[in-house]
XYZ file of C-alpha atoms in Angstrom:
481
model
C 21.711 -34.548 -19.420
C 22.575 -31.364 -17.546
C 23.784 -32.007 -14.007
C 23.584 -29.026 -11.635
C 25.842 -29.068 -8.589
C 26.145 -26.727 -5.630
C 29.543 -25.516 -4.447
C 28.308 -24.867 -0.919
C 28.500 -21.564 0.996
C 32.263 -21.239 0.581
C 34.165 -23.586 2.876
C 35.914 -26.666 1.497
C 34.215 -28.782 4.167
C 30.791 -27.952 2.722
C 31.615 -29.511 -0.658
C 29.984 -32.935 -0.894
C 31.895 -36.013 -2.057
C 29.269 -36.538 -4.743
C 29.818 -33.043 -6.154
C 33.580 -33.460 -6.234
C 33.303 -36.796 -8.049
C 31.037 -35.224 -10.675
C 33.366 -32.244 -11.153
C 36.379 -34.571 -11.555
C 34.684 -36.443 -14.395
C 35.273 -35.925 -18.086
C 32.285 -33.680 -18.796
C 32.355 -29.997 -19.662
C 32.049 -27.908 -16.477
C 30.546 -24.415 -16.395
C 30.409 -22.221 -13.285
C 28.118 -19.246 -12.911
C 30.938 -17.275 -11.344
C 34.569 -17.660 -10.342
C 33.956 -15.248 -7.437
C 33.377 -17.899 -4.806
C 35.799 -19.082 -2.075
C 35.533 -22.743 -3.094
C 36.736 -22.088 -6.645
C 40.371 -21.686 -5.579
C 40.231 -25.196 -4.159
C 38.798 -26.533 -7.430
C 41.736 -24.980 -9.259
C 44.184 -26.550 -6.794
C 42.914 -30.029 -7.615
C 43.096 -29.312 -11.342
C 39.392 -29.256 -12.135
C 38.953 -27.465 -15.452
C 35.971 -25.184 -15.950
C 34.625 -22.146 -17.786
C 32.695 -19.333 -16.088
C 29.985 -16.876 -17.022
C 31.551 -13.857 -15.313
C 31.752 -12.107 -18.685
C 27.948 -12.012 -18.784
C 27.930 -9.590 -15.851
C 29.888 -7.114 -17.966
C 27.812 -7.724 -21.072
C 24.379 -6.874 -19.619
C 23.043 -3.983 -17.547
C 20.804 -5.946 -15.185
C 20.813 -9.308 -13.441
C 17.634 -10.538 -15.131
C 19.303 -10.389 -18.520
C 22.503 -11.939 -17.130
C 20.670 -14.928 -15.660
C 18.508 -15.428 -18.743
C 21.579 -15.352 -21.001
C 23.418 -17.934 -18.846
C 20.474 -20.345 -18.874
C 20.049 -20.014 -22.647
C 23.764 -20.530 -23.247
C 23.738 -23.728 -21.166
C 21.005 -25.102 -23.422
C 23.175 -24.269 -26.439
C 26.218 -25.898 -24.832
C 24.165 -29.036 -24.192
C 23.249 -29.104 -27.874
C 26.942 -28.982 -28.804
C 28.595 -31.209 -26.174
C 25.786 -33.386 -24.863
C 26.098 -34.049 -21.117
C 27.444 -31.016 -19.227
C 27.948 -29.900 -15.614
C 26.742 -26.564 -14.219
C 28.054 -25.383 -10.843
C 26.587 -22.612 -8.705
C 27.356 -21.210 -5.240
C 25.449 -22.726 -2.326
C 22.554 -25.073 -3.132
C 21.206 -25.014 -6.712
C 17.611 -24.598 -5.557
C 18.226 -21.870 -2.967
C 18.203 -18.287 -4.276
C 19.647 -19.336 -7.623
C 17.710 -17.703 -10.461
C 19.744 -19.285 -13.256
C 18.722 -22.754 -12.117
C 15.030 -21.787 -12.008
C 15.291 -20.529 -15.585
C 17.293 -23.574 -16.637
C 14.664 -25.955 -15.253
C 11.977 -24.270 -17.367
C 14.123 -24.314 -20.509
C 14.995 -27.988 -20.032
C 11.319 -28.851 -19.696
C 10.510 -26.837 -22.817
C 13.319 -28.506 -24.814
C 12.828 -32.039 -23.406
C 16.312 -32.067 -21.865
C 17.003 -34.206 -18.787
C 18.265 -32.214 -15.813
C 19.453 -33.491 -12.431
C 19.923 -31.367 -9.322
C 22.557 -32.723 -6.945
C 22.181 -32.235 -3.152
C 24.397 -29.549 -1.630
C 24.931 -27.438 1.466
C 23.264 -24.024 1.112
C 24.433 -20.727 2.535
C 21.254 -20.853 4.651
C 22.651 -23.913 6.432
C 25.842 -21.959 7.090
C 23.950 -18.913 8.418
C 21.819 -21.088 10.695
C 24.954 -22.745 12.016
C 26.818 -19.467 12.567
C 23.899 -17.629 14.187
C 22.777 -20.677 16.197
C 19.127 -20.289 15.157
C 16.449 -22.936 14.728
C 14.334 -22.315 11.600
C 11.451 -24.297 13.104
C 10.749 -21.203 15.229
C 10.005 -19.280 12.038
C 12.342 -18.102 9.304
C 11.487 -16.111 6.196
C 14.115 -15.895 3.447
C 14.002 -12.948 1.034
C 16.115 -12.112 -1.989
C 17.374 -8.532 -1.595
C 16.422 -7.858 -5.208
C 12.781 -8.694 -4.454
C 12.383 -7.039 -1.063
C 10.010 -4.346 -2.344
C 7.507 -7.076 -3.262
C 7.699 -8.848 0.104
C 5.544 -8.568 3.226
C 7.631 -8.057 6.336
C 6.659 -9.807 9.562
C 8.183 -9.324 13.009
C 6.755 -12.711 14.064
C 9.472 -14.671 12.270
C 13.190 -14.317 11.766
C 14.021 -12.590 8.491
C 17.064 -13.566 6.404
C 17.811 -11.264 3.462
C 20.220 -12.718 0.941
C 22.332 -11.382 -1.943
C 23.032 -7.971 -0.444
C 25.754 -7.634 -3.052
C 26.782 -3.981 -2.730
C 26.121 -0.662 -1.027
C 23.410 0.328 -3.512
C 21.424 -2.857 -2.834
C 22.030 -2.443 0.907
C 20.497 1.042 0.689
C 17.417 -0.317 -1.099
C 17.066 -3.015 1.569
C 17.460 -0.507 4.382
C 14.808 1.839 2.981
C 12.352 -1.038 2.519
C 12.945 -2.240 6.085
C 12.538 1.277 7.501
C 8.955 1.274 6.228
C 8.292 -1.418 8.837
C 11.017 -1.453 11.499
C 12.500 1.330 13.640
C 15.767 2.822 12.426
C 17.654 1.589 15.508
C 16.397 -1.988 15.176
C 19.237 -4.394 15.985
C 20.134 -6.620 13.034
C 22.896 -9.139 12.315
C 25.312 -8.327 9.514
C 26.510 -11.654 8.076
C 29.380 -11.990 5.626
C 30.869 -15.275 4.355
C 28.983 -17.409 6.857
C 30.779 -20.684 7.533
C 33.977 -19.748 5.694
C 36.974 -19.862 8.029
C 39.077 -16.712 7.878
C 36.422 -14.757 5.984
C 33.332 -15.048 8.174
C 32.210 -11.840 9.870
C 29.039 -11.627 11.965
C 28.225 -8.532 13.972
C 25.226 -6.708 15.413
C 24.494 -3.285 13.945
C 21.637 -0.783 13.919
C 19.404 -0.961 10.862
C 20.254 2.595 9.835
C 23.943 1.611 9.658
C 23.418 -1.180 7.112
C 24.694 0.620 4.002
C 27.614 2.143 5.912
C 29.472 -1.182 6.283
C 32.815 -1.294 4.488
C 32.881 -5.028 3.708
C 29.585 -5.455 1.830
C 30.045 -7.827 -1.104
C 28.536 -10.851 -2.872
C 28.856 -12.951 0.324
C 26.722 -10.578 2.421
C 23.368 -11.344 4.043
C 21.508 -9.778 6.935
C 19.385 -11.374 9.617
C 16.622 -9.679 11.604
C 15.555 -11.744 14.619
C 11.966 -12.402 15.565
C 10.860 -9.586 17.869
C 7.187 -9.118 18.721
C 7.930 -5.676 20.159
C 9.833 -4.443 17.115
C 6.838 -2.506 15.777
C 3.045 -2.484 15.720
C 1.359 -3.671 12.547
C -2.080 -4.416 11.124
C -2.290 -7.805 12.820
C -1.602 -6.232 16.206
C -4.617 -3.976 15.693
C -6.806 -6.951 14.763
C -5.551 -8.759 17.870
C -6.332 -5.784 20.128
C -9.917 -5.556 18.875
C -10.328 -9.320 19.202
C -9.124 -9.098 22.833
C -11.420 -6.179 23.626
C -14.397 -8.094 22.227
C -13.773 -11.463 23.899
C -15.511 -12.618 27.077
C -12.885 -11.064 29.337
C -12.651 -7.873 27.314
C -13.965 -4.336 27.748
C -17.675 -4.026 28.576
C -18.144 -1.039 26.269
C -16.408 -2.680 23.303
C -18.292 -5.967 23.808
C -21.650 -4.204 23.562
C -21.010 -2.334 20.311
C -22.892 -3.218 17.120
C -22.809 -2.079 13.497
C -25.725 0.188 14.376
C -24.133 1.739 17.452
C -20.837 2.400 15.665
C -22.109 3.913 12.429
C -22.018 7.509 13.715
C -18.440 6.971 14.926
C -17.329 6.139 11.388
C -18.829 9.372 10.066
C -17.376 11.466 12.889
C -13.899 9.989 12.506
C -14.000 10.569 8.734
C -14.828 14.234 9.245
C -11.970 14.547 11.705
C -9.638 13.276 8.971
C -10.988 16.008 6.711
C -10.300 18.618 9.412
C -6.721 17.355 9.721
C -6.257 17.534 5.941
C -7.695 21.046 5.798
C -5.372 22.197 8.585
C -2.389 20.468 6.891
C -1.568 18.743 10.179
C 0.257 15.529 9.202
C 0.624 14.268 12.775
C -3.102 14.654 13.330
C -3.787 12.973 9.972
C -1.882 9.908 11.172
C -3.997 9.774 14.324
C -7.328 10.388 12.600
C -6.673 7.945 9.755
C -5.856 5.409 12.472
C -9.258 6.082 14.029
C -10.962 5.451 10.677
C -8.988 2.207 10.259
C -10.055 1.234 13.775
C -13.692 1.558 12.724
C -13.121 -0.674 9.685
C -11.434 -3.347 11.815
C -14.133 -3.031 14.514
C -16.968 -3.579 12.040
C -15.046 -6.476 10.484
C -14.606 -8.101 13.910
C -18.353 -7.849 14.542
C -18.987 -9.340 11.096
C -16.629 -12.215 11.932
C -18.378 -12.906 15.246
C -21.760 -12.909 13.521
C -20.425 -15.276 10.862
C -21.108 -13.049 7.856
C -17.680 -11.633 6.900
C -14.235 -10.798 8.258
C -11.403 -8.379 7.519
C -10.021 -10.708 4.830
C -13.339 -10.469 2.951
C -13.228 -6.672 3.187
C -9.653 -6.504 1.862
C -10.298 -9.068 -0.876
C -13.422 -7.233 -1.982
C -11.850 -3.796 -2.309
C -8.696 -5.227 -3.927
C -10.721 -7.065 -6.584
C -12.806 -3.941 -7.123
C -9.758 -1.743 -7.736
C -8.260 -4.279 -10.151
C -11.542 -4.721 -12.018
C -12.146 -0.971 -12.300
C -8.664 -0.296 -13.671
C -8.512 -2.654 -16.674
C -6.189 -0.196 -18.454
C -3.610 -0.923 -15.747
C -4.141 -4.557 -14.727
C -5.521 -6.166 -17.911
C -5.078 -4.409 -21.230
C -2.244 -1.941 -20.743
C -3.269 1.316 -22.410
C -2.890 5.027 -21.781
C -5.994 6.910 -20.674
C -6.536 10.483 -19.573
C -8.503 11.327 -16.427
C -11.847 11.770 -18.236
C -11.488 8.415 -19.990
C -10.622 6.733 -16.676
C -13.701 8.205 -14.977
C -15.943 7.204 -17.891
C -14.589 3.647 -17.798
C -15.022 3.542 -13.998
C -18.706 4.509 -14.262
C -19.417 1.928 -16.966
C -17.758 -0.862 -14.973
C -19.584 0.198 -11.795
C -22.953 0.142 -13.579
C -22.202 -3.384 -14.783
C -21.004 -4.543 -11.334
C -24.050 -3.166 -9.556
C -26.459 -4.550 -12.138
C -28.137 -1.178 -12.708
C -30.881 -1.464 -15.322
C -31.400 2.287 -15.787
C -29.574 5.548 -15.257
C -32.077 6.368 -12.522
C -30.580 3.466 -10.568
C -27.233 5.292 -10.515
C -28.931 8.377 -9.048
C -30.644 6.296 -6.388
C -27.326 4.680 -5.521
C -25.864 7.972 -4.257
C -25.800 7.462 -0.488
C -28.662 9.042 1.463
C -26.326 9.315 4.457
C -24.250 11.978 2.716
C -24.716 15.605 3.804
C -27.512 17.116 1.694
C -25.347 19.505 -0.323
C -22.876 16.736 -1.202
C -25.653 14.351 -2.220
C -27.318 17.035 -4.324
C -24.065 17.794 -6.131
C -23.366 14.121 -6.839
C -26.864 13.500 -8.202
C -26.586 16.592 -10.422
C -23.188 15.501 -11.698
C -24.516 12.084 -12.653
C -27.554 13.584 -14.410
C -25.262 15.992 -16.276
C -23.335 13.040 -17.744
C -26.362 12.164 -19.897
C -26.912 15.799 -20.862
C -29.600 16.745 -18.321
C -28.063 20.030 -17.222
C -28.187 23.784 -17.691
C -26.369 25.108 -20.744
C -24.892 27.967 -18.726
C -24.705 29.228 -15.145
C -26.992 32.170 -15.959
C -29.896 29.773 -16.540
C -29.130 28.116 -13.212
C -29.230 31.535 -11.531
C -32.617 32.254 -13.090
C -33.807 28.936 -11.674
C -32.729 30.093 -8.188
C -34.880 33.220 -8.549
C -37.767 31.084 -9.793
C -37.507 28.748 -6.800
C -37.199 31.699 -4.413
C -40.443 33.107 -5.771
C -42.139 29.747 -5.227
C -41.030 29.847 -1.591
C -42.505 33.318 -1.307
C -45.755 32.026 -2.750
C -46.194 29.335 -0.102
C -44.286 30.301 3.050
C -47.291 32.008 4.668
C -49.556 29.055 4.022
C -50.422 26.171 6.324
C -49.213 23.384 4.010
C -45.970 22.566 5.797
C -45.037 19.802 3.365
C -45.286 22.228 0.445
C -43.071 24.765 2.212
C -40.455 22.069 2.899
C -40.601 21.005 -0.753
C -40.102 24.531 -2.103
C -37.289 25.362 0.318
C -35.601 22.124 -0.750
C -35.986 23.141 -4.404
C -34.347 26.479 -3.599
C -31.371 24.869 -1.884
C -31.035 22.286 -4.673
C -30.984 25.054 -7.287
C -28.222 26.950 -5.455
C -26.117 23.765 -5.550
C -26.486 23.812 -9.337
C -25.069 27.344 -9.450
C -22.089 26.338 -7.271
C -21.435 23.221 -9.360
C -21.489 25.114 -12.659
C -19.062 27.653 -11.168
C -16.816 24.738 -10.119
C -17.279 25.575 -6.439
C -17.761 22.905 -3.789
C -21.085 23.826 -2.152
C -20.043 22.193 1.136
C -16.859 24.269 1.176
C -18.782 27.428 0.262
C -21.387 27.036 2.994
C -18.740 26.162 5.594
C -16.761 29.227 4.516
C -19.879 31.321 5.141
C -20.486 29.631 8.497
C -16.931 30.463 9.602
C -17.407 34.023 8.381
C -20.674 34.282 10.336
C -18.978 33.006 13.508
C -16.122 35.512 13.153
C -18.549 38.430 12.651
C -20.701 37.334 15.576
C -17.582 37.157 17.728
C -16.881 40.791 16.732
C -20.378 41.758 17.894
C -19.955 39.971 21.221
C -16.453 41.287 21.937
C -17.309 44.883 21.031
C -20.526 44.778 23.008
C -18.498 43.654 26.016
C -16.036 46.582 25.641
C -19.011 48.975 25.541
C -20.483 47.458 28.671
C -23.419 45.921 26.820
C -25.012 42.541 27.427
C -25.422 40.771 24.080
C -28.552 39.058 25.434
C -30.205 42.460 25.944
C -29.052 44.222 22.777
C -31.562 45.194 20.116
C -31.289 43.825 16.601
C -30.471 47.358 15.423
C -27.483 47.529 17.780
C -26.315 44.131 16.638
C -26.710 45.092 12.963
C -24.587 48.177 13.518
C -21.725 46.088 14.893
C -22.319 43.458 12.189
C -21.857 46.078 9.488
C -18.715 47.352 11.242
C -17.372 43.824 11.110
C -18.175 43.589 7.373
C -16.386 46.856 6.632
C -13.284 45.573 8.435
């Protein structure tokens, strides 16, 4: 039998009678650490024990320390039979060695008993005068990067052992809270003469001089602390309810679809202009559209935002098996090839033509043309060189010339489309984005036309009454500049 006892948060009063009786028995006693206020009292009443403090010097990280302690306790049980293991606080609260020990005991068919104890959480609750029923989330400082922060509950972060860990905690919190958020610095809660509780700004956390193994921090529930994803969902829900905004209530998937496209292009403009502040705003507008459509889907009973998030998360995991399943190194081309194969399987495509059809018809024509060509090229249907693509442009231009004077409008549209499609091939083979190229030319055209208009004005000419020859003259001046 291995009996695990808790030494409480640090005050003598928090030691239970049951724990003391067990420690006073004739069994071997092992403590995880001697660095605990209660240990001096145990020495004063002549309780003999061994500690695992040497393990902290032997290993470079806590995971290895805790694993080694748990394994050694199993070995000690094999040698001495019944043993006692003592840990700070409550054995089942933020005590990794006990979690590991429970698993090892189960694996080795060893009986283990956890004795009740006062946890440091009880001491913090007492010192801060908080009621956990109002919402309390407890996080190990070592695991904070894997946790979801939430202003809707009180947040207690434990095991802020040193300045380095405090810095990690601060940086993680700053991703969610404001830097001047008021937090409670808690050291040695419940231990007379050692307890220190004070309010500080979040940015000051790692500047405290008394950070040690008895340190925790508490962030109170504060609905105004920040705005998060759930606030946005709540705003849209309010705007769509019966007492909400008339415009928002009347929107549908159909009425909003152009907004999604427009907002996406505004993100692109912000990226192109390297305007980070505008990117934040425009990405927010795109997110708003996603939440808006999800709210409509929820009201109609077909899907909600959770379905959207679950779907895209599963997709990303499934399409990256080299990361999430079989860990293996892949270069970019191998990743893209794997992505396409998985996508074909997911979509149930029965032919390569299906992949061409799947390219969205809502894309701008040049982008859709390029994507279709790229997909066809993957199976070898492509020009061997750009010169052949250029010859195709001349061929298509001649076919336009052959029909443009005719009355068959459909044929003219077809041949002009072939011409444009062939120019996209040239751009693609030259590794030039056709959308970028045509927009570059549009901007150039606008700048040259502005030159015509401004110079006409300085010469006292009305651009509406100028001849094409006069305009061409100024156009050529603009080109030469």
